Tab-separated table of C-alpha atoms in Angstrom:
chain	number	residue	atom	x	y	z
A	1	UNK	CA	20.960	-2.005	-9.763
A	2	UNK	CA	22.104	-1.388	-6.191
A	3	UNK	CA	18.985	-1.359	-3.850
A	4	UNK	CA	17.680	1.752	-2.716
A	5	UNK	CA	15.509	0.705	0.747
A	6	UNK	CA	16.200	-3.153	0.659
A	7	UNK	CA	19.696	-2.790	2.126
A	8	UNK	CA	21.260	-5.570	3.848
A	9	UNK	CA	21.987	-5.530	7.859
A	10	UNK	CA	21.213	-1.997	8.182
A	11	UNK	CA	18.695	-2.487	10.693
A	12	UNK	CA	20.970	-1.440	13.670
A	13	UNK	CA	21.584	2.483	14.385
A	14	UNK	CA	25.694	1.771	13.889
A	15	UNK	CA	25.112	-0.374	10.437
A	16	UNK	CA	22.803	2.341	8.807
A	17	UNK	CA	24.987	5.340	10.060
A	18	UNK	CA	28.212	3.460	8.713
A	19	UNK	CA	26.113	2.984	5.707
A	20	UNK	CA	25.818	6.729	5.115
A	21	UNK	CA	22.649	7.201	7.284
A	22	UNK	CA	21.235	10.006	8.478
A	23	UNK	CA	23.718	12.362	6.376
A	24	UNK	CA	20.463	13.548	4.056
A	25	UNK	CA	18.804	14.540	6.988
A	26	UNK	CA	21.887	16.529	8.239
A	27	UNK	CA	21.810	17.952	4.388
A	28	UNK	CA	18.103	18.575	4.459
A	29	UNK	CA	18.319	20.736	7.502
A	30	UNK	CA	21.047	22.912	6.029
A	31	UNK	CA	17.972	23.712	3.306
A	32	UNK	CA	14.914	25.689	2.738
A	33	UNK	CA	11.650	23.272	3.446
A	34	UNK	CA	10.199	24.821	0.466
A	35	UNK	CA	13.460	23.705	-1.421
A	36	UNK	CA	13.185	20.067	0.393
A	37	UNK	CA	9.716	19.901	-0.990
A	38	UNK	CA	10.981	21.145	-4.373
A	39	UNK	CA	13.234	18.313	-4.891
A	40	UNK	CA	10.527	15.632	-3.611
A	41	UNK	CA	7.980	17.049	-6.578
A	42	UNK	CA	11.339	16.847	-9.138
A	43	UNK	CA	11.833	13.409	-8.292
A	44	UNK	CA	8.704	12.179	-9.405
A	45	UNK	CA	8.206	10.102	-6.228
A	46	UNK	CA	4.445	8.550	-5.834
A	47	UNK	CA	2.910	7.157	-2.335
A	48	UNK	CA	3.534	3.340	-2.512
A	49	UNK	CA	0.185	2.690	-0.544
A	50	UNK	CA	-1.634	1.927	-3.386
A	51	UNK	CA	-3.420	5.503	-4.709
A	52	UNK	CA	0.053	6.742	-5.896
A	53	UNK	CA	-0.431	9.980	-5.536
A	54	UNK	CA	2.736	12.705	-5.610
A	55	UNK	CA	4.215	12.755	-2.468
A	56	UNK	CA	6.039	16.781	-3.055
A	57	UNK	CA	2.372	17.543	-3.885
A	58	UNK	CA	0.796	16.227	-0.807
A	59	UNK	CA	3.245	17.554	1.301
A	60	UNK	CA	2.473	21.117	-0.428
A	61	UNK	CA	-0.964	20.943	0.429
A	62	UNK	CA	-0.273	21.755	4.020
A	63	UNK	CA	-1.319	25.695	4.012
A	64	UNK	CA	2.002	27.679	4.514
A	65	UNK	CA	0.156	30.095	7.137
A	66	UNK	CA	-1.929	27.546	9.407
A	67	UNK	CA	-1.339	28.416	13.026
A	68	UNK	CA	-0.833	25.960	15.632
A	69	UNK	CA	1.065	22.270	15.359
A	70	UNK	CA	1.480	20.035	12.321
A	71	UNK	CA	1.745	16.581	12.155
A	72	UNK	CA	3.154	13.679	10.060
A	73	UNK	CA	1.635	10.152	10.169
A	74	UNK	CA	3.021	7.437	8.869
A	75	UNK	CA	0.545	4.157	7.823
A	76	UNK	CA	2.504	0.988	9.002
A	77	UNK	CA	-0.748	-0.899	8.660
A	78	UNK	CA	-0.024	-2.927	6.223
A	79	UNK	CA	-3.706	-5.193	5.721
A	80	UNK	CA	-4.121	-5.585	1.908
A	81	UNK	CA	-3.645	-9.346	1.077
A	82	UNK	CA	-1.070	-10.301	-0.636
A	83	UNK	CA	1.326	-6.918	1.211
A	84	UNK	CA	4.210	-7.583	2.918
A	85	UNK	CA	6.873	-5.549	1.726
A	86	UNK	CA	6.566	-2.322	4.786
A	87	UNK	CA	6.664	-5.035	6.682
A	88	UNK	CA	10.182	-6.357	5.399
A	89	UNK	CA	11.272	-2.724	5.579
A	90	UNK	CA	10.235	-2.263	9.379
A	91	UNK	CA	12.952	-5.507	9.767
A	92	UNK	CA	15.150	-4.420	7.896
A	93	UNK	CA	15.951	-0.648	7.425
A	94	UNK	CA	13.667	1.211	9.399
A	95	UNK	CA	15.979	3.939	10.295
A	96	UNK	CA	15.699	5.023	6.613
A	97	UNK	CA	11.806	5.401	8.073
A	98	UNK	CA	12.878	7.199	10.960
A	99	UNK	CA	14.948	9.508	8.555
A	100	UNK	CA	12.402	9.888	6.392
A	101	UNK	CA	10.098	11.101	8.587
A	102	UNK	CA	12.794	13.503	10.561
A	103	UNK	CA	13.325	15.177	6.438
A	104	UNK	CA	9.375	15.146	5.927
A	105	UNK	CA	8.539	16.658	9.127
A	106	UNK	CA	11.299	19.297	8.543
A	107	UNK	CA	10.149	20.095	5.397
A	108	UNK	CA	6.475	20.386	6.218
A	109	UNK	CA	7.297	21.902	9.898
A	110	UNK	CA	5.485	19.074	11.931
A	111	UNK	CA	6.991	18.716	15.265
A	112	UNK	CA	5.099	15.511	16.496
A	113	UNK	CA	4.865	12.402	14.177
A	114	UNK	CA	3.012	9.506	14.663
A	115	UNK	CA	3.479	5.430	13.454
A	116	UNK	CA	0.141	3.815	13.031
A	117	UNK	CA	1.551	-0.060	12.931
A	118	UNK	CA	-0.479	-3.006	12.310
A	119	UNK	CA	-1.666	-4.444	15.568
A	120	UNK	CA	-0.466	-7.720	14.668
A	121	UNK	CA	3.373	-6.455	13.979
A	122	UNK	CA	4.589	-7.063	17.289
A	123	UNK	CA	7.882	-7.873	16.635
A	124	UNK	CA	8.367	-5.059	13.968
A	125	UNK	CA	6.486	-2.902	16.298
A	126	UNK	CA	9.431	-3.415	19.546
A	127	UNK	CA	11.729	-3.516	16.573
A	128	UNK	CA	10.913	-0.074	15.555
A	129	UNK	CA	10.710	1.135	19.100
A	130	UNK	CA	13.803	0.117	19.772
A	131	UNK	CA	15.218	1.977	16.468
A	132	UNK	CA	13.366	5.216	17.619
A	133	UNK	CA	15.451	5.111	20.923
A	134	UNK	CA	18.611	4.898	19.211
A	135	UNK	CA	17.913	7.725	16.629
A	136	UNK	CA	16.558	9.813	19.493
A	137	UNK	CA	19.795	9.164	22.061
A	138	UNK	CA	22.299	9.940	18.638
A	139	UNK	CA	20.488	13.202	18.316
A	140	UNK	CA	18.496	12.561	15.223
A	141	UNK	CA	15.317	13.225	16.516
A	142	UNK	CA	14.245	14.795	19.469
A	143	UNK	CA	14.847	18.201	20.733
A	144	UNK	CA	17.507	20.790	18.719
A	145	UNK	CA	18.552	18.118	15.941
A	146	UNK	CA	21.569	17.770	15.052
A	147	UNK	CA	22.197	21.691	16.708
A	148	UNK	CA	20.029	22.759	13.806
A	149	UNK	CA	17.267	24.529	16.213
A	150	UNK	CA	14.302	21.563	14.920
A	151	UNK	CA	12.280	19.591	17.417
A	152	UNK	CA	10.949	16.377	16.300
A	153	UNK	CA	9.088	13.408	18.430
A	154	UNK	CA	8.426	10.301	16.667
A	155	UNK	CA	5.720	7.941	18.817
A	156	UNK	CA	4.617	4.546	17.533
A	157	UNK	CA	0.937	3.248	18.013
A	158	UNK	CA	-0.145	0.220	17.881
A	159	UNK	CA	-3.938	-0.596	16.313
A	160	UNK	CA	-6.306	-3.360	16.434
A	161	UNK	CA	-5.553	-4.898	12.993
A	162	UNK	CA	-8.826	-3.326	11.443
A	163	UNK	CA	-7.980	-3.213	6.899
A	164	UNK	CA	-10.485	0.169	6.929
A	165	UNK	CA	-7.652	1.928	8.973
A	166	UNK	CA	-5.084	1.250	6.137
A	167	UNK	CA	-7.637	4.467	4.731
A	168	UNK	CA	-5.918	7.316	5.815
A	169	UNK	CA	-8.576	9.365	7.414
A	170	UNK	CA	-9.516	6.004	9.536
A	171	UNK	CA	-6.343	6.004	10.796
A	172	UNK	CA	-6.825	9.577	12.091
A	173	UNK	CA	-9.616	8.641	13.916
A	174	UNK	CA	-8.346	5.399	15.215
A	175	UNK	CA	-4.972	7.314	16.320
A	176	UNK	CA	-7.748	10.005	18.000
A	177	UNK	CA	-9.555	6.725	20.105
A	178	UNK	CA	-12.419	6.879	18.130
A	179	UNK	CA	-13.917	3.635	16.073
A	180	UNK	CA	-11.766	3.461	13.062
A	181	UNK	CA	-14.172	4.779	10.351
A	182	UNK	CA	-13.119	6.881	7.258
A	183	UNK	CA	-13.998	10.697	7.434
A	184	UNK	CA	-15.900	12.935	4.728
A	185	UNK	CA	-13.697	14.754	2.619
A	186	UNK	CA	-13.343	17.572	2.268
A	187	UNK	CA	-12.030	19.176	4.200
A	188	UNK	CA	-8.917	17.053	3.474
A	189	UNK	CA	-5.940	16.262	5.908
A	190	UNK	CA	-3.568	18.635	5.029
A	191	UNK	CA	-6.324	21.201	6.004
A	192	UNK	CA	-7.955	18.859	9.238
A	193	UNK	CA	-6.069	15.711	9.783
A	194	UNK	CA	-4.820	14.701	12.936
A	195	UNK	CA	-6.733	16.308	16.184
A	196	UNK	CA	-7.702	19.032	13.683
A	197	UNK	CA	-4.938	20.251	12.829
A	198	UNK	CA	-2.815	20.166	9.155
A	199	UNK	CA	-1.277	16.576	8.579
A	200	UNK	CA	0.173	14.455	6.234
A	201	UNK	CA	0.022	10.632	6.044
A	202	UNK	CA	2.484	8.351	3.900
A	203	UNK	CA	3.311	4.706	4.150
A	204	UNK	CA	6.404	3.546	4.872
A	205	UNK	CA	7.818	2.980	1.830
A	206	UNK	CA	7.357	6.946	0.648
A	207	UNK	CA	8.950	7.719	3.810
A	208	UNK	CA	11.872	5.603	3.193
A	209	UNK	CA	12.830	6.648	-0.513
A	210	UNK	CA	13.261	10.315	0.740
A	211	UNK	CA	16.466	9.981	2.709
A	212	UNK	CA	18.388	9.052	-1.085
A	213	UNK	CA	16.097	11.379	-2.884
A	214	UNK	CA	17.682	14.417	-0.447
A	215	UNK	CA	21.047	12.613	-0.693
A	216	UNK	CA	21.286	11.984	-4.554
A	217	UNK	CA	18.690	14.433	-5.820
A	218	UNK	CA	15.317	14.801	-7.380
A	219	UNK	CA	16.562	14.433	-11.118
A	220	UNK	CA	18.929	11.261	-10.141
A	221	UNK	CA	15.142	9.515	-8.483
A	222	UNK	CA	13.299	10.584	-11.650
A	223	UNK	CA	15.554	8.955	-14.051
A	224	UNK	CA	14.930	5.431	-12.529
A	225	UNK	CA	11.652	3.910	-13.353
A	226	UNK	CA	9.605	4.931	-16.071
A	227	UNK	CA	8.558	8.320	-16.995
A	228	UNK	CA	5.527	9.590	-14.602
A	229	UNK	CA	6.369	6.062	-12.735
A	230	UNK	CA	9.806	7.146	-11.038
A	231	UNK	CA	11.983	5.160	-8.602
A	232	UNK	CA	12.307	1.805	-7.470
A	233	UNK	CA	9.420	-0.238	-6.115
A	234	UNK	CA	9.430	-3.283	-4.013
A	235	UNK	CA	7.025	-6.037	-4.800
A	236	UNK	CA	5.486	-8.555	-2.746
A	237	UNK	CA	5.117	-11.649	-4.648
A	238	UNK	CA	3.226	-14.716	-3.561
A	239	UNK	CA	1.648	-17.759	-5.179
A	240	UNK	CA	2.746	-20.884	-7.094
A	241	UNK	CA	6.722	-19.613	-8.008
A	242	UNK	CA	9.922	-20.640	-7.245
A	243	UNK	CA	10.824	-17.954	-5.245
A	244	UNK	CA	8.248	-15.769	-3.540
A	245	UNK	CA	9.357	-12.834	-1.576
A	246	UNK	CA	9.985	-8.762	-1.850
A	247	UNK	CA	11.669	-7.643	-4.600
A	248	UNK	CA	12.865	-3.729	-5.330
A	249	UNK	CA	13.169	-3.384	-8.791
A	250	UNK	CA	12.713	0.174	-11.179
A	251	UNK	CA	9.335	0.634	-12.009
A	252	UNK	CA	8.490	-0.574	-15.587
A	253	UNK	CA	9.830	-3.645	-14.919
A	254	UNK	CA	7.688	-6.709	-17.142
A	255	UNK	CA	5.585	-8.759	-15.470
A	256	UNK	CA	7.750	-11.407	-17.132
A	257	UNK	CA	11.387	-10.374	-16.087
A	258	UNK	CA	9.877	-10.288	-12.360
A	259	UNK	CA	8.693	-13.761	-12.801
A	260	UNK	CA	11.621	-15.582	-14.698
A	261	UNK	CA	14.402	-13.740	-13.640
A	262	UNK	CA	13.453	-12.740	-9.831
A	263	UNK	CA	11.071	-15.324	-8.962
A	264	UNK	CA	12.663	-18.094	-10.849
A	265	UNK	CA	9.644	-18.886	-12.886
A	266	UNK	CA	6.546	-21.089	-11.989
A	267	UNK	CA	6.994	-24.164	-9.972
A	268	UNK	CA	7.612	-26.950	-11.492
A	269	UNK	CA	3.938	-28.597	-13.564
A	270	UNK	CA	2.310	-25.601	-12.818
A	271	UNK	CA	0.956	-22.630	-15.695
A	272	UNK	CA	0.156	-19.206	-15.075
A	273	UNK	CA	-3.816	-18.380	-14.712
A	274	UNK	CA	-4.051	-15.536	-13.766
A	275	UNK	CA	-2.387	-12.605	-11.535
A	276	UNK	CA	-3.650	-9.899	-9.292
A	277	UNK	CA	-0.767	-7.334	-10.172
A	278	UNK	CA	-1.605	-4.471	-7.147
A	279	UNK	CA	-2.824	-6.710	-4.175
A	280	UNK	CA	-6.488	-8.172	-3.852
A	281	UNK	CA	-8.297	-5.588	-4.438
A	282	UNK	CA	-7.207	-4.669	-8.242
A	283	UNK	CA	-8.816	-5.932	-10.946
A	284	UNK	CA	-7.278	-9.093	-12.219
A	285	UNK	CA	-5.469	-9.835	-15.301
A	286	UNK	CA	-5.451	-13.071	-17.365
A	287	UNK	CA	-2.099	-14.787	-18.410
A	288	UNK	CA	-1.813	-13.495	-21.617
A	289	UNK	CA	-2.735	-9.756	-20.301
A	290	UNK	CA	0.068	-10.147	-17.471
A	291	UNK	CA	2.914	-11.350	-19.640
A	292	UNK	CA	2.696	-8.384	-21.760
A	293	UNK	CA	2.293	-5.505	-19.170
A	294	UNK	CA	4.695	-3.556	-17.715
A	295	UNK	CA	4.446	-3.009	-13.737
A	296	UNK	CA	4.026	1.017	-13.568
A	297	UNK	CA	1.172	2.567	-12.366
A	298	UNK	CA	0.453	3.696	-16.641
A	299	UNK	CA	0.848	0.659	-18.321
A	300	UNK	CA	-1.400	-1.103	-15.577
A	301	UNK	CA	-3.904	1.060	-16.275
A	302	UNK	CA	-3.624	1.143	-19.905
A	303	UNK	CA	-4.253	-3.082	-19.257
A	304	UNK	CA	-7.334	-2.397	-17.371
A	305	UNK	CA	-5.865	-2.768	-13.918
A	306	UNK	CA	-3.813	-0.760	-11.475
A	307	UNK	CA	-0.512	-1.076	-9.315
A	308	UNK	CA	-1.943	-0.482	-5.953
A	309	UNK	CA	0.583	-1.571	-3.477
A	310	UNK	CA	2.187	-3.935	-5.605
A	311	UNK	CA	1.375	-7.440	-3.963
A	312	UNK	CA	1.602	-9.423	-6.999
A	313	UNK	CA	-0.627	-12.500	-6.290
A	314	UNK	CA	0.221	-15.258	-9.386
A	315	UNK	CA	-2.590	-17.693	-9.665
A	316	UNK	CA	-1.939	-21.401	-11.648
A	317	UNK	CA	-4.348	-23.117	-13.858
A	318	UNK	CA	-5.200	-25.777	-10.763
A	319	UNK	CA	-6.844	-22.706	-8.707
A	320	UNK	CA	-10.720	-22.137	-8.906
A	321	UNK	CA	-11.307	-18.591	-9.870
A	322	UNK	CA	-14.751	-18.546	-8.509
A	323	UNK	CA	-13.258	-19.981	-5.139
A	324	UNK	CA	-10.970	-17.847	-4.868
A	325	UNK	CA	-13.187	-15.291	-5.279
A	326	UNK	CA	-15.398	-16.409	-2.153
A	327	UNK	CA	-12.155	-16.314	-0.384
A	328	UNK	CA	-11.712	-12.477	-1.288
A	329	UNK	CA	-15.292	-11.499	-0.868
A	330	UNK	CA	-15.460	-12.754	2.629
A	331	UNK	CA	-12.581	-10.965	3.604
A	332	UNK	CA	-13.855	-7.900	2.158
A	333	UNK	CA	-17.434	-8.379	4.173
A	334	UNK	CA	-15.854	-9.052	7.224
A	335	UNK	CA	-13.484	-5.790	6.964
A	336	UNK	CA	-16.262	-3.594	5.459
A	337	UNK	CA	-16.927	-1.047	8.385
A	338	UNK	CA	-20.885	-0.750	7.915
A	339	UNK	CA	-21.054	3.169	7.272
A	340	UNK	CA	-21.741	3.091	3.898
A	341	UNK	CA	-24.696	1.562	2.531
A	342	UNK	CA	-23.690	0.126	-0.889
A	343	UNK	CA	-20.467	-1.482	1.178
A	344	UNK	CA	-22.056	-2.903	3.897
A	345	UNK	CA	-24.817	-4.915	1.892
A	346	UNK	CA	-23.253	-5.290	-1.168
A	347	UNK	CA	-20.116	-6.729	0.322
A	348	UNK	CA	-22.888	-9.039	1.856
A	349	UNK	CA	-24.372	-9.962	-0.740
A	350	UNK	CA	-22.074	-10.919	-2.699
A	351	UNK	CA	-20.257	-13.178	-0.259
A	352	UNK	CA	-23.699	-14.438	0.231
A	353	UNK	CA	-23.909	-14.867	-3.600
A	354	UNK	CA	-20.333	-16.414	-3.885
A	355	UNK	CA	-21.424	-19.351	-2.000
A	356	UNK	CA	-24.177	-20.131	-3.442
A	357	UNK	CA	-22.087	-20.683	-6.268
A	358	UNK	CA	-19.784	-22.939	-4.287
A	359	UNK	CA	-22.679	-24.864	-2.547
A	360	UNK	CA	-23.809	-25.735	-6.111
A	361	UNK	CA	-27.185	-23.538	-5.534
A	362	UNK	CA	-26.507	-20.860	-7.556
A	363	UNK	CA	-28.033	-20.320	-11.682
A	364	UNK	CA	-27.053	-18.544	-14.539
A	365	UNK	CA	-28.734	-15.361	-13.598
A	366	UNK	CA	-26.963	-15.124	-10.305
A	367	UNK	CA	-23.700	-14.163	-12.749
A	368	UNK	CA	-25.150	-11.191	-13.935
A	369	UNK	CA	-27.067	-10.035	-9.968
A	370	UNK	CA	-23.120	-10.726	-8.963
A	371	UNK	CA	-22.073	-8.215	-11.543
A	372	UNK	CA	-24.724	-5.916	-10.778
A	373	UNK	CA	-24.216	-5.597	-7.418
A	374	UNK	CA	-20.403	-4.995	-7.955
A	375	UNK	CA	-21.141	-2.174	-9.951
A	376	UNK	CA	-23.669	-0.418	-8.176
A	377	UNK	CA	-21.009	-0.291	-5.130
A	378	UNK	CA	-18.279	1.313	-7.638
A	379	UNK	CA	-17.808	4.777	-6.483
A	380	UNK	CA	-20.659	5.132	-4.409
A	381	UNK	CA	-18.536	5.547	-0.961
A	382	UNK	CA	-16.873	7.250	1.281
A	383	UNK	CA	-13.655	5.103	0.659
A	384	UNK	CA	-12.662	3.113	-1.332
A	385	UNK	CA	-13.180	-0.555	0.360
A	386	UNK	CA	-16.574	-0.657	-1.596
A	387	UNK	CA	-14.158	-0.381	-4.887
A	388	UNK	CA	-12.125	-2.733	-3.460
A	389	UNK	CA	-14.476	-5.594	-3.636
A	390	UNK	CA	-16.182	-4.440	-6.725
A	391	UNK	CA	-13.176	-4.146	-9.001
A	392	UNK	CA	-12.308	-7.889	-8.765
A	393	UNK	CA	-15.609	-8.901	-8.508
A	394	UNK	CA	-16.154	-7.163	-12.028
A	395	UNK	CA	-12.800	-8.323	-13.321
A	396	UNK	CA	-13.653	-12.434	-12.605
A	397	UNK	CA	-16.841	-12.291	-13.972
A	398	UNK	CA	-15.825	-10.351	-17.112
A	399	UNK	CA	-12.883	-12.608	-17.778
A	400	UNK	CA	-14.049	-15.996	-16.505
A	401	UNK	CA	-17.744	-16.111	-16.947
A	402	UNK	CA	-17.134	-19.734	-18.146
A	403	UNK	CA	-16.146	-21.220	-14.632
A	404	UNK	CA	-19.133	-18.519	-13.352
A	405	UNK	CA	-21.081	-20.369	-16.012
A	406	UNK	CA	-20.182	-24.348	-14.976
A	407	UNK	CA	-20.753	-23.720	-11.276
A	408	UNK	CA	-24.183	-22.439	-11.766
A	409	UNK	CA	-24.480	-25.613	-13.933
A	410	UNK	CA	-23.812	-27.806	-10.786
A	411	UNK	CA	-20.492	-28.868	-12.200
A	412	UNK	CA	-16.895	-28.731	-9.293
A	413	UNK	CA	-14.342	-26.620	-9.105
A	414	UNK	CA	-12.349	-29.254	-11.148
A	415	UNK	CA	-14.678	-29.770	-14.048
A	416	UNK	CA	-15.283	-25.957	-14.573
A	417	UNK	CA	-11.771	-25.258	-15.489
C-alpha cells in the first residue's frame, strides 16, 4: 500500500508541490465548507491523539452562527511515552500539516490557526517555521488564497514541554499565558476554546490525512482500515525488535503482521512479555492477548485495552513488570498538574507505593491498597491523566499479581519472573 502521510523527501515546498501538494486545498476552496465537512464525516477519519474521536463531527460542532473569529489549533505536543510518530511527520511532510490546516480552517471559517509544538522540538519547530514561510510566500496561506477571497495565518508556539498540555483545553490555556491546567467542560471548545471564542484542536496526524481525503474522497478513506476504524495509521514502535521505528499501515492490521513483517520480529534470544498497544498510559496486554488482537480502536477494546496514539511499547520476558511500572508511575506523578485531588495524591501514592515494592519493603496487602488507589482515581477528574496512571496500574496488577506477589515476598526482580 502506497503511504498516505509517510512520503519520502517531501519535506521541501518544491518536493511536496511536485508531489501533487496543495492541489486539495485548491479543490477544497472551489467547495461548500459544509460539503468539505461532509466528506471528512464520510471518510470515517478519527483524531489520532489518542481519544479517536470523529474529526467531520468535531469540526461540526463549531455553531454555524457564532459571531466574531474562529480558530484552529493544532497539538504538536507530542509527550505520551512511547509517541514519536507527529514528530516524524513534522520532518518529514509537514506541508501536508500546513495543508491540512489551510482545508480545516476553510471548512470551519477560522482565519487564525495556531501550532502548539513540544518545547523540546526545536529542530522540528525551525523546521516547520521554515515550511510556513514557504507556503505563505507561494500563496497558500496568507491573505486572498490562491485568489479564492480566504485569509488564513498559521503561527507556531512553542511550550514548556509540560504532558498535561497534550489535553486539549490545557493547551488553550497555555497558548492564552496562563499555567497549563485543563479547563471544566462544558462549555466545550467548539463553543469557548481559544480566547473565548469557537475552536477546534487536532493533532497533527488528523490534520495531515485531510489533504488526500479532499483529493481522493471520503468513500476512497473509508474503505482502508477497518470498518468504524478507517484510514491508515502510523505506529510508533519501540522495545526489544529488530526494527523499531514509525510505521503507516491500514488500521486492523495484527499485532503480529506489525511485528514479523514490519519490525522484523523480536531480537534475537528475546520472547514477547508483554505490550502496551496505545502508548503508556493504556492498559497492557499479555503476549498471548497481543498476538491475537487486531490494532483498531474496536478490537482493542474488545481485548480490554485501547489504541490511544498508537505507541506500541513491546516488553521481553527479561523486563520487570513491577519496575517498569515504578518507571511509569513516576512519570505520571511528576506530570500530574495538582488540580485534581484523586490525581495529585493518588499519582503519589502510588509512586510512593511502587517503591516500596522495589526497596523490598512492601507486603502482600500493599497489592491490593495499589489497586485500590488506581481505581478510586478512574474517572474521578477533570482529564484524563488520573486515567492515565490508573489504567496500567490496574492492568499490571490484574495480569501479573505473581511478580506483585514475589516482590512483596522480598524476592529481585530476577527471581520474581
Amino acid at each position: 500500500m502506497e503511504n498516505i502521510l509517510l512520503k519520502n523527501n517531501v519535506a521541501g515546498i518544491e518536493a511536496y508541490f511536485a508531489d501533487g501538494g496543495y492541489k486539495p486545498l485548491k479543490k477544497a476552496l472551489g467547495l461548500k465548507p459544509a460539503d468539505i465537512i461532509e466528506e471528512v464525516k464520510k471518510s470515517n477519519l478519527r483524531g489520532r491523539g489518542g481519544a479517536g474521536f470523529p474529526a467531520g463531527l468535531k469540526w461540526s460542532f463549531i455553531p454555524k452562527d457564532a459571531q466574531g473569529p474562529r480558530y484552529l489549533v493544532c497539538n504538536a505536543d507530542e509527550g505520551e511515552p512511547g509517541t514519536f510518530k507527529d514528530r516524524e511527520l513534522l520532518r518529514k511532510n509537514p506541508h501536508a500539516l500546513i495543508e491540512g490546516m489551510a482545508i480545516a480552517a476553510y471548512a470551519i471559517g477560522a482565519g487564525h490557526g495556531y501550532i502548539y509544538i513540544r518545547g523540546e522540538f526545536a529542530a522540528e519547530a525551525e523546521l516547520l517555521e521554515k515550511a510556513v514561510a514557504a507556503a505563505r510566500a507561494k500563496g497558500f496561506i496568507g491573505k486572498n488564497i490562491l485568489g479564492s477571497g480566504f485569509n488564513f495565518e498559521i503561527f507556531t508556539h512553542r511550550g514548556a514541554g509540560a504532558y498535561i498540555c497534550g489535553e486539549e483545553t490545557a493547551l488553550l490555556e497555555s497558548l492564552e499565558g496562563y499555567k497549563g491546567q485543563p479547563r471544566l467542560k462544558p462549555p466545550f471548545p467548539a463553543i469557548k476554546g481559544l480566547f473565548g471564542c469557537p475552536t477546534v484542536i487536532n493533532n497533527v496526524e488528523t490534520l495531515a490525512a485531510v489533504p488526500a481525503i479532499i483529493e481522493k474522497g471520503g468513500d476512497w478513506y473509508a474503505a482502508l482500515g477497518s470498518g468504524k476504524s478507517a484510514g491508515t495509521k502510523l505506529f510508533c514502535v519501540s522495545g526489544p525488535v529488530n526494527k523499531p521505528g514509525v510505521y503507516e499501515l491500514p488500521l486492523g492490521v495484527t499485532f503480529l503482521d506489525l511485528l514479523e513483517k514490519s519490525c522484523g520480529g523480536m531480537k534475537t534470544g528475546k520472547k514477547l512479555k508483554a505490550v502496551l498497544p496505545g502508548g503508556s498510559s493504556t492498559p497492557v496486554l499479555t503476549a498471548e492477548e497481543a498476538l491475537a488482537v487486531k490494532l483498531d480502536y474496536e478490537s482493542l477494546a474488545a481485548a480490554g485495552s485501547m489504541l490511544g496514539s498508537g505507541a506500541v511499547i513491546v516488553i521481553d520476558e527479561s523486563q520487570c513488570m513491577v519496575k517498569l511500572l515504578q518507571v511509569l508511575a513516576r512519570f505520571y506523578h511528576h506530570e500530574s498538574c495538582g488540580q485534581c485531588t484523586p490525581c495529585r495524591e493518588g499519582c503519589g501514592w502510588i509512586d510512593k507505593l511502587l517503591s516500596r515494592f522495589e526497596e523490598g519493603r512492601a507486603e502482600k496487602k500493599d497489592i491490593d491498597t495499589l489497586y485500590s488507589v488506581a481505581e478510586g482515581m478512574l474517572g474521578r477528574t477533570i482529564c484524563p491523566l488520573a486515567d492515565a496512571m490508573a489504567m496500567p496500574v490496574m492492568s499490571f496488577v490484574k495480569k501479573f499479581r505473581a511478580e506483585f506477589e514475589a516482590h512483596a515476598a522480598g524476592k529481585t526482580c530476577a527471581e520474581a519472573k
